[in-house]
Every structure is written in structure tokens, then in C-alpha cells.
């Protein structure tokens, strides 16, 4: 893959576009034709569009084990786990998401600009946090996964989570 796409950030974006070609929930509703068949299949599924989107990302990104969408306090709003994932690290990953949100906020206060993402490497896993304030997306992957590819998904998650982000912002204003 590196020979075909090079190593620039544009190449990571191209890889992201190829691997995660599932449309965000709003884009899926706008498409027709094949979408009607997908809608019929999804109608029997009780999961929300966002949950279906998170599961489609899990299926398309190699090595990805789990996706958590949390608020800045670490409360899990959405999660998707790979079918073969046997890890019991839900509490650890959520507490890391809360710590990331606090750290990102402090960094921005000292004028070092907004933190977009952070990769943390452990012996058993790779955790990438993506800042979609007031939300934090935590991607838990195999330790040898491509961190750059996971970080390149930030724009996709920002678009897909727009309505949820707006709802959380409204709740925080009250």
C-alpha cells in the first residue's frame, strides 16, 4: 500500500477514502436506488444510523477493535465493538477519552492551538482519540495497526457525528 500511495497526509486520506467508503448517515439518506434495499435490510435492525455507521467503519478498517463516542466527561454515548473482540477494556478506554478531553482543553488554553487527535501505543492495543468537541471518539485497534489511517478518519467522524455533537452542545448550554 505504501508504494501505491506514498507517505504524505494526502495518501492517508486516499487510503481512508478507499477503506472507509461507507457514507455518513446523512449522505446515506440522500442516496437512492441501492439505498432502498439497504433501508429495507436496516429496518429489521434496531440500531440507529450512527451505530450502523460505526459498525461499518469497524468492518472496513483493518485491525480496528472498537469505536467509542463519549462526551468530554467520559460518558459513553455510542459504542461499536468488533465481533471477535474479547477485550474487557471499556472502562479504561472511556477514562482515557475523558483525560484526552481535559488535556486537549488545557493545551488550547496555552495558545498551542486545538488538539485534533492523539495516538497512544500500548503493548496490547493502539488507542487513537479524535477531538470532535464536545465529543471524543476513541478508536481501539490492534497494536500494529496504522495510526495515521485511524487519524485520517477524523473528518469522516466529524461529519457523521454533527447532529449528535449539536445535541450535546445544546444540553451543555442549559
PDB file of C-alpha atoms in Angstrom:
ATOM      1  CA  UNK A   1       0.000   0.000   0.000  1.00  0.00           C
ATOM      2  CA  UNK A   2       2.835   2.437   0.823  1.00  0.00           C
ATOM      3  CA  UNK A   3       4.334   2.014  -2.649  1.00  0.00           C
ATOM      4  CA  UNK A   4       0.985   2.753  -4.278  1.00  0.00           C
ATOM      5  CA  UNK A   5       0.015   5.769  -2.172  1.00  0.00           C
ATOM      6  CA  UNK A   6       3.290   7.193  -0.844  1.00  0.00           C
ATOM      7  CA  UNK A   7       3.591   8.561   2.676  1.00  0.00           C
ATOM      8  CA  UNK A   8       2.005  12.030   2.567  1.00  0.00           C
ATOM      9  CA  UNK A   9      -1.092  13.051   4.513  1.00  0.00           C
ATOM     10  CA  UNK A  10      -2.981  13.114   1.214  1.00  0.00           C
ATOM     11  CA  UNK A  11      -2.111   9.463   0.724  1.00  0.00           C
ATOM     12  CA  UNK A  12      -3.519   8.642   4.177  1.00  0.00           C
ATOM     13  CA  UNK A  13      -6.706  10.444   3.205  1.00  0.00           C
ATOM     14  CA  UNK A  14      -6.858   8.432  -0.023  1.00  0.00           C
ATOM     15  CA  UNK A  15      -6.388   5.207   1.947  1.00  0.00           C
ATOM     16  CA  UNK A  16      -9.111   6.308   4.342  1.00  0.00           C
ATOM     17  CA  UNK A  17     -11.466   7.017   1.446  1.00  0.00           C
ATOM     18  CA  UNK A  18     -10.820   3.583  -0.018  1.00  0.00           C
ATOM     19  CA  UNK A  19     -11.103   1.597   3.222  1.00  0.00           C
ATOM     20  CA  UNK A  20     -13.992   3.518   4.747  1.00  0.00           C
ATOM     21  CA  UNK A  21     -16.258   4.129   1.799  1.00  0.00           C
ATOM     22  CA  UNK A  22     -19.443   3.854   3.847  1.00  0.00           C
ATOM     23  CA  UNK A  23     -21.386   7.099   3.634  1.00  0.00           C
ATOM     24  CA  UNK A  24     -22.093   9.054   6.772  1.00  0.00           C
ATOM     25  CA  UNK A  25     -25.700   8.722   7.988  1.00  0.00           C
ATOM     26  CA  UNK A  26     -26.893  11.932   6.302  1.00  0.00           C
ATOM     27  CA  UNK A  27     -25.275  11.002   3.000  1.00  0.00           C
ATOM     28  CA  UNK A  28     -26.834   7.529   3.129  1.00  0.00           C
ATOM     29  CA  UNK A  29     -30.306   9.032   3.386  1.00  0.00           C
ATOM     30  CA  UNK A  30     -29.693  11.204   0.329  1.00  0.00           C
ATOM     31  CA  UNK A  31     -28.721   8.350  -1.984  1.00  0.00           C
ATOM     32  CA  UNK A  32     -31.347   6.349  -3.836  1.00  0.00           C
ATOM     33  CA  UNK A  33     -31.548   3.104  -5.775  1.00  0.00           C
ATOM     34  CA  UNK A  34     -29.342   0.708  -3.813  1.00  0.00           C
ATOM     35  CA  UNK A  35     -30.146   2.655  -0.672  1.00  0.00           C
ATOM     36  CA  UNK A  36     -33.739   1.374  -0.809  1.00  0.00           C
ATOM     37  CA  UNK A  37     -32.502  -2.202  -0.472  1.00  0.00           C
ATOM     38  CA  UNK A  38     -30.151  -1.163   2.325  1.00  0.00           C
ATOM     39  CA  UNK A  39     -33.020   0.649   4.070  1.00  0.00           C
ATOM     40  CA  UNK A  40     -35.140  -2.478   3.957  1.00  0.00           C
ATOM     41  CA  UNK A  41     -32.326  -4.508   5.494  1.00  0.00           C
ATOM     42  CA  UNK A  42     -31.633  -1.842   8.112  1.00  0.00           C
ATOM     43  CA  UNK A  43     -35.333  -1.601   9.016  1.00  0.00           C
ATOM     44  CA  UNK A  44     -35.094  -5.004  10.661  1.00  0.00           C
ATOM     45  CA  UNK A  45     -32.095  -3.808  12.692  1.00  0.00           C
ATOM     46  CA  UNK A  46     -32.877  -1.875  15.876  1.00  0.00           C
ATOM     47  CA  UNK A  47     -29.577   0.047  15.839  1.00  0.00           C
ATOM     48  CA  UNK A  48     -29.523   3.748  14.983  1.00  0.00           C
ATOM     49  CA  UNK A  49     -27.947   5.133  11.815  1.00  0.00           C
ATOM     50  CA  UNK A  50     -24.928   6.263  13.813  1.00  0.00           C
ATOM     51  CA  UNK A  51     -24.472   2.824  15.355  1.00  0.00           C
ATOM     52  CA  UNK A  52     -24.724   1.238  11.916  1.00  0.00           C
ATOM     53  CA  UNK A  53     -22.148   3.716  10.632  1.00  0.00           C
ATOM     54  CA  UNK A  54     -19.748   2.921  13.490  1.00  0.00           C
ATOM     55  CA  UNK A  55     -20.110  -0.805  12.780  1.00  0.00           C
ATOM     56  CA  UNK A  56     -19.452  -0.229   9.075  1.00  0.00           C
ATOM     57  CA  UNK A  57     -16.223   1.588   9.989  1.00  0.00           C
ATOM     58  CA  UNK A  58     -15.248  -1.351  12.223  1.00  0.00           C
ATOM     59  CA  UNK A  59     -15.763  -3.780   9.358  1.00  0.00           C
ATOM     60  CA  UNK A  60     -13.765  -1.737   6.850  1.00  0.00           C
ATOM     61  CA  UNK A  61     -10.706  -0.631   8.828  1.00  0.00           C
ATOM     62  CA  UNK A  62      -8.117  -3.375   9.344  1.00  0.00           C
ATOM     63  CA  UNK A  63      -7.232  -4.070  12.978  1.00  0.00           C
ATOM     64  CA  UNK A  64      -9.925  -1.828  14.458  1.00  0.00           C
ATOM     65  CA  UNK A  65     -11.481  -3.499  17.534  1.00  0.00           C
ATOM     66  CA  UNK A  66     -13.812  -0.858  18.967  1.00  0.00           C
ATOM     67  CA  UNK A  67     -15.163   2.651  18.475  1.00  0.00           C
ATOM     68  CA  UNK A  68     -16.431   4.691  21.431  1.00  0.00           C
ATOM     69  CA  UNK A  69     -18.133   8.063  21.185  1.00  0.00           C
ATOM     70  CA  UNK A  70     -18.010   9.849  24.536  1.00  0.00           C
ATOM     71  CA  UNK A  71     -18.740  13.284  25.882  1.00  0.00           C
ATOM     72  CA  UNK A  72     -15.934  15.331  27.429  1.00  0.00           C
ATOM     73  CA  UNK A  73     -16.710  13.809  30.858  1.00  0.00           C
ATOM     74  CA  UNK A  74     -16.115  10.283  29.588  1.00  0.00           C
ATOM     75  CA  UNK A  75     -19.767   9.218  29.415  1.00  0.00           C
ATOM     76  CA  UNK A  76     -20.140   6.712  26.585  1.00  0.00           C
ATOM     77  CA  UNK A  77     -22.870   7.821  24.185  1.00  0.00           C
ATOM     78  CA  UNK A  78     -22.274   5.254  21.431  1.00  0.00           C
ATOM     79  CA  UNK A  79     -20.028   2.259  21.038  1.00  0.00           C
ATOM     80  CA  UNK A  80     -19.361  -0.404  18.472  1.00  0.00           C
ATOM     81  CA  UNK A  81     -17.305  -3.498  19.214  1.00  0.00           C
ATOM     82  CA  UNK A  82     -15.834  -5.899  16.696  1.00  0.00           C
ATOM     83  CA  UNK A  83     -17.462  -9.313  16.777  1.00  0.00           C
ATOM     84  CA  UNK A  84     -14.133 -11.001  17.512  1.00  0.00           C
ATOM     85  CA  UNK A  85     -13.079  -8.536  20.249  1.00  0.00           C
ATOM     86  CA  UNK A  86     -12.777 -10.241  23.609  1.00  0.00           C
ATOM     87  CA  UNK A  87     -11.180  -7.333  25.459  1.00  0.00           C
ATOM     88  CA  UNK A  88     -12.810  -6.018  28.589  1.00  0.00           C
ATOM     89  CA  UNK A  89     -11.256  -2.552  28.430  1.00  0.00           C
ATOM     90  CA  UNK A  90     -14.386  -0.410  28.193  1.00  0.00           C
ATOM     91  CA  UNK A  91     -13.692   1.471  31.447  1.00  0.00           C
ATOM     92  CA  UNK A  92     -10.020   2.054  30.628  1.00  0.00           C
ATOM     93  CA  UNK A  93     -10.734   3.417  27.157  1.00  0.00           C
ATOM     94  CA  UNK A  94     -13.519   5.706  28.372  1.00  0.00           C
ATOM     95  CA  UNK A  95     -11.374   7.131  31.173  1.00  0.00           C
ATOM     96  CA  UNK A  96      -8.639   7.786  28.604  1.00  0.00           C
ATOM     97  CA  UNK A  97     -11.197   9.669  26.489  1.00  0.00           C
ATOM     98  CA  UNK A  98     -12.062  11.930  29.432  1.00  0.00           C
ATOM     99  CA  UNK A  99      -8.367  12.530  30.135  1.00  0.00           C
ATOM    100  CA  UNK A 100      -7.817  13.386  26.473  1.00  0.00           C
ATOM    101  CA  UNK A 101     -10.673  15.910  26.520  1.00  0.00           C
ATOM    102  CA  UNK A 102      -9.235  17.657  29.589  1.00  0.00           C
ATOM    103  CA  UNK A 103      -5.695  17.636  28.178  1.00  0.00           C
ATOM    104  CA  UNK A 104      -6.835  18.964  24.811  1.00  0.00           C
ATOM    105  CA  UNK A 105      -8.690  21.793  26.540  1.00  0.00           C
ATOM    106  CA  UNK A 106      -5.620  22.739  28.608  1.00  0.00           C
ATOM    107  CA  UNK A 107      -3.326  22.710  25.563  1.00  0.00           C
ATOM    108  CA  UNK A 108      -5.644  25.067  23.695  1.00  0.00           C
ATOM    109  CA  UNK A 109      -5.626  27.467  26.677  1.00  0.00           C
ATOM    110  CA  UNK A 110      -1.864  27.955  26.439  1.00  0.00           C
ATOM    111  CA  UNK A 111      -2.243  29.001  22.799  1.00  0.00           C
ATOM    112  CA  UNK A 112      -0.798  25.887  21.225  1.00  0.00           C
ATOM    113  CA  UNK A 113      -3.898  25.596  19.049  1.00  0.00           C
ATOM    114  CA  UNK A 114      -6.592  22.950  19.095  1.00  0.00           C
ATOM    115  CA  UNK A 115      -5.571  19.308  19.525  1.00  0.00           C
ATOM    116  CA  UNK A 116      -7.136  17.271  16.716  1.00  0.00           C
ATOM    117  CA  UNK A 117      -6.073  13.761  17.629  1.00  0.00           C
ATOM    118  CA  UNK A 118      -3.754  11.726  19.801  1.00  0.00           C
ATOM    119  CA  UNK A 119      -2.341   8.227  19.369  1.00  0.00           C
ATOM    120  CA  UNK A 120      -1.371   6.195  22.410  1.00  0.00           C
ATOM    121  CA  UNK A 121       0.571   2.977  21.894  1.00  0.00           C
ATOM    122  CA  UNK A 122       0.294   0.134  24.387  1.00  0.00           C
ATOM    123  CA  UNK A 123       1.716  -3.394  24.200  1.00  0.00           C
ATOM    124  CA  UNK A 124      -1.771  -4.880  23.740  1.00  0.00           C
ATOM    125  CA  UNK A 125      -3.510  -2.117  21.755  1.00  0.00           C
ATOM    126  CA  UNK A 126      -3.356   1.201  19.967  1.00  0.00           C
ATOM    127  CA  UNK A 127      -5.811   3.885  21.092  1.00  0.00           C
ATOM    128  CA  UNK A 128      -6.480   6.928  18.900  1.00  0.00           C
ATOM    129  CA  UNK A 129      -8.570   9.768  20.302  1.00  0.00           C
ATOM    130  CA  UNK A 130     -10.193  12.199  17.896  1.00  0.00           C
ATOM    131  CA  UNK A 131     -11.393  15.597  19.126  1.00  0.00           C
ATOM    132  CA  UNK A 132     -14.928  16.357  17.907  1.00  0.00           C
ATOM    133  CA  UNK A 133     -15.731  18.750  20.747  1.00  0.00           C
ATOM    134  CA  UNK A 134     -17.802  18.398  22.789  1.00  0.00           C
ATOM    135  CA  UNK A 135     -17.404  14.732  21.794  1.00  0.00           C
ATOM    136  CA  UNK A 136     -14.354  12.491  21.832  1.00  0.00           C
ATOM    137  CA  UNK A 137     -14.071   9.479  19.534  1.00  0.00           C
ATOM    138  CA  UNK A 138     -11.855   6.686  20.861  1.00  0.00           C
ATOM    139  CA  UNK A 139     -10.658   4.123  18.325  1.00  0.00           C
ATOM    140  CA  UNK A 140      -9.164   0.974  19.842  1.00  0.00           C
ATOM    141  CA  UNK A 141      -7.118  -1.124  17.447  1.00  0.00           C
ATOM    142  CA  UNK A 142      -4.554  -3.891  17.268  1.00  0.00           C
ATOM    143  CA  UNK A 143      -1.097  -2.659  18.380  1.00  0.00           C
ATOM    144  CA  UNK A 144       0.346  -2.972  14.866  1.00  0.00           C
ATOM    145  CA  UNK A 145      -2.487  -1.021  13.188  1.00  0.00           C
ATOM    146  CA  UNK A 146      -1.875   2.055  11.048  1.00  0.00           C
ATOM    147  CA  UNK A 147      -2.252   5.032  13.422  1.00  0.00           C
ATOM    148  CA  UNK A 148      -2.110   7.520  10.546  1.00  0.00           C
ATOM    149  CA  UNK A 149      -5.030   5.824   8.835  1.00  0.00           C
ATOM    150  CA  UNK A 150      -7.065   5.945  12.038  1.00  0.00           C
ATOM    151  CA  UNK A 151      -6.257   9.644  12.490  1.00  0.00           C
ATOM    152  CA  UNK A 152      -7.253  10.317   8.882  1.00  0.00           C
ATOM    153  CA  UNK A 153     -10.801   9.263   9.784  1.00  0.00           C
ATOM    154  CA  UNK A 154     -11.256  12.456  11.841  1.00  0.00           C
ATOM    155  CA  UNK A 155     -13.083  14.307   9.066  1.00  0.00           C
ATOM    156  CA  UNK A 156     -15.423  11.391   8.464  1.00  0.00           C
ATOM    157  CA  UNK A 157     -16.335  11.191  12.154  1.00  0.00           C
ATOM    158  CA  UNK A 158     -16.765  14.969  12.388  1.00  0.00           C
ATOM    159  CA  UNK A 159     -19.308  14.875   9.549  1.00  0.00           C
ATOM    160  CA  UNK A 160     -21.112  11.749  10.746  1.00  0.00           C
ATOM    161  CA  UNK A 161     -21.446  12.982  14.335  1.00  0.00           C
ATOM    162  CA  UNK A 162     -22.597  16.516  13.514  1.00  0.00           C
ATOM    163  CA  UNK A 163     -26.191  16.072  14.740  1.00  0.00           C
ATOM    164  CA  UNK A 164     -25.102  14.308  17.938  1.00  0.00           C
ATOM    165  CA  UNK A 165     -22.486  16.991  18.565  1.00  0.00           C
ATOM    166  CA  UNK A 166     -25.116  19.729  18.143  1.00  0.00           C
ATOM    167  CA  UNK A 167     -27.459  17.946  20.575  1.00  0.00           C
ATOM    168  CA  UNK A 168     -24.757  17.609  23.229  1.00  0.00           C
ATOM    169  CA  UNK A 169     -23.815  21.292  22.816  1.00  0.00           C
ATOM    170  CA  UNK A 170     -27.448  22.298  23.348  1.00  0.00           C
ATOM    171  CA  UNK A 171     -27.650  20.190  26.508  1.00  0.00           C
ATOM    172  CA  UNK A 172     -24.441  21.694  27.870  1.00  0.00           C
ATOM    173  CA  UNK A 173     -25.747  25.233  27.326  1.00  0.00           C
ATOM    174  CA  UNK A 174     -28.691  24.608  29.652  1.00  0.00           C
TER     175      UNK A 174
END
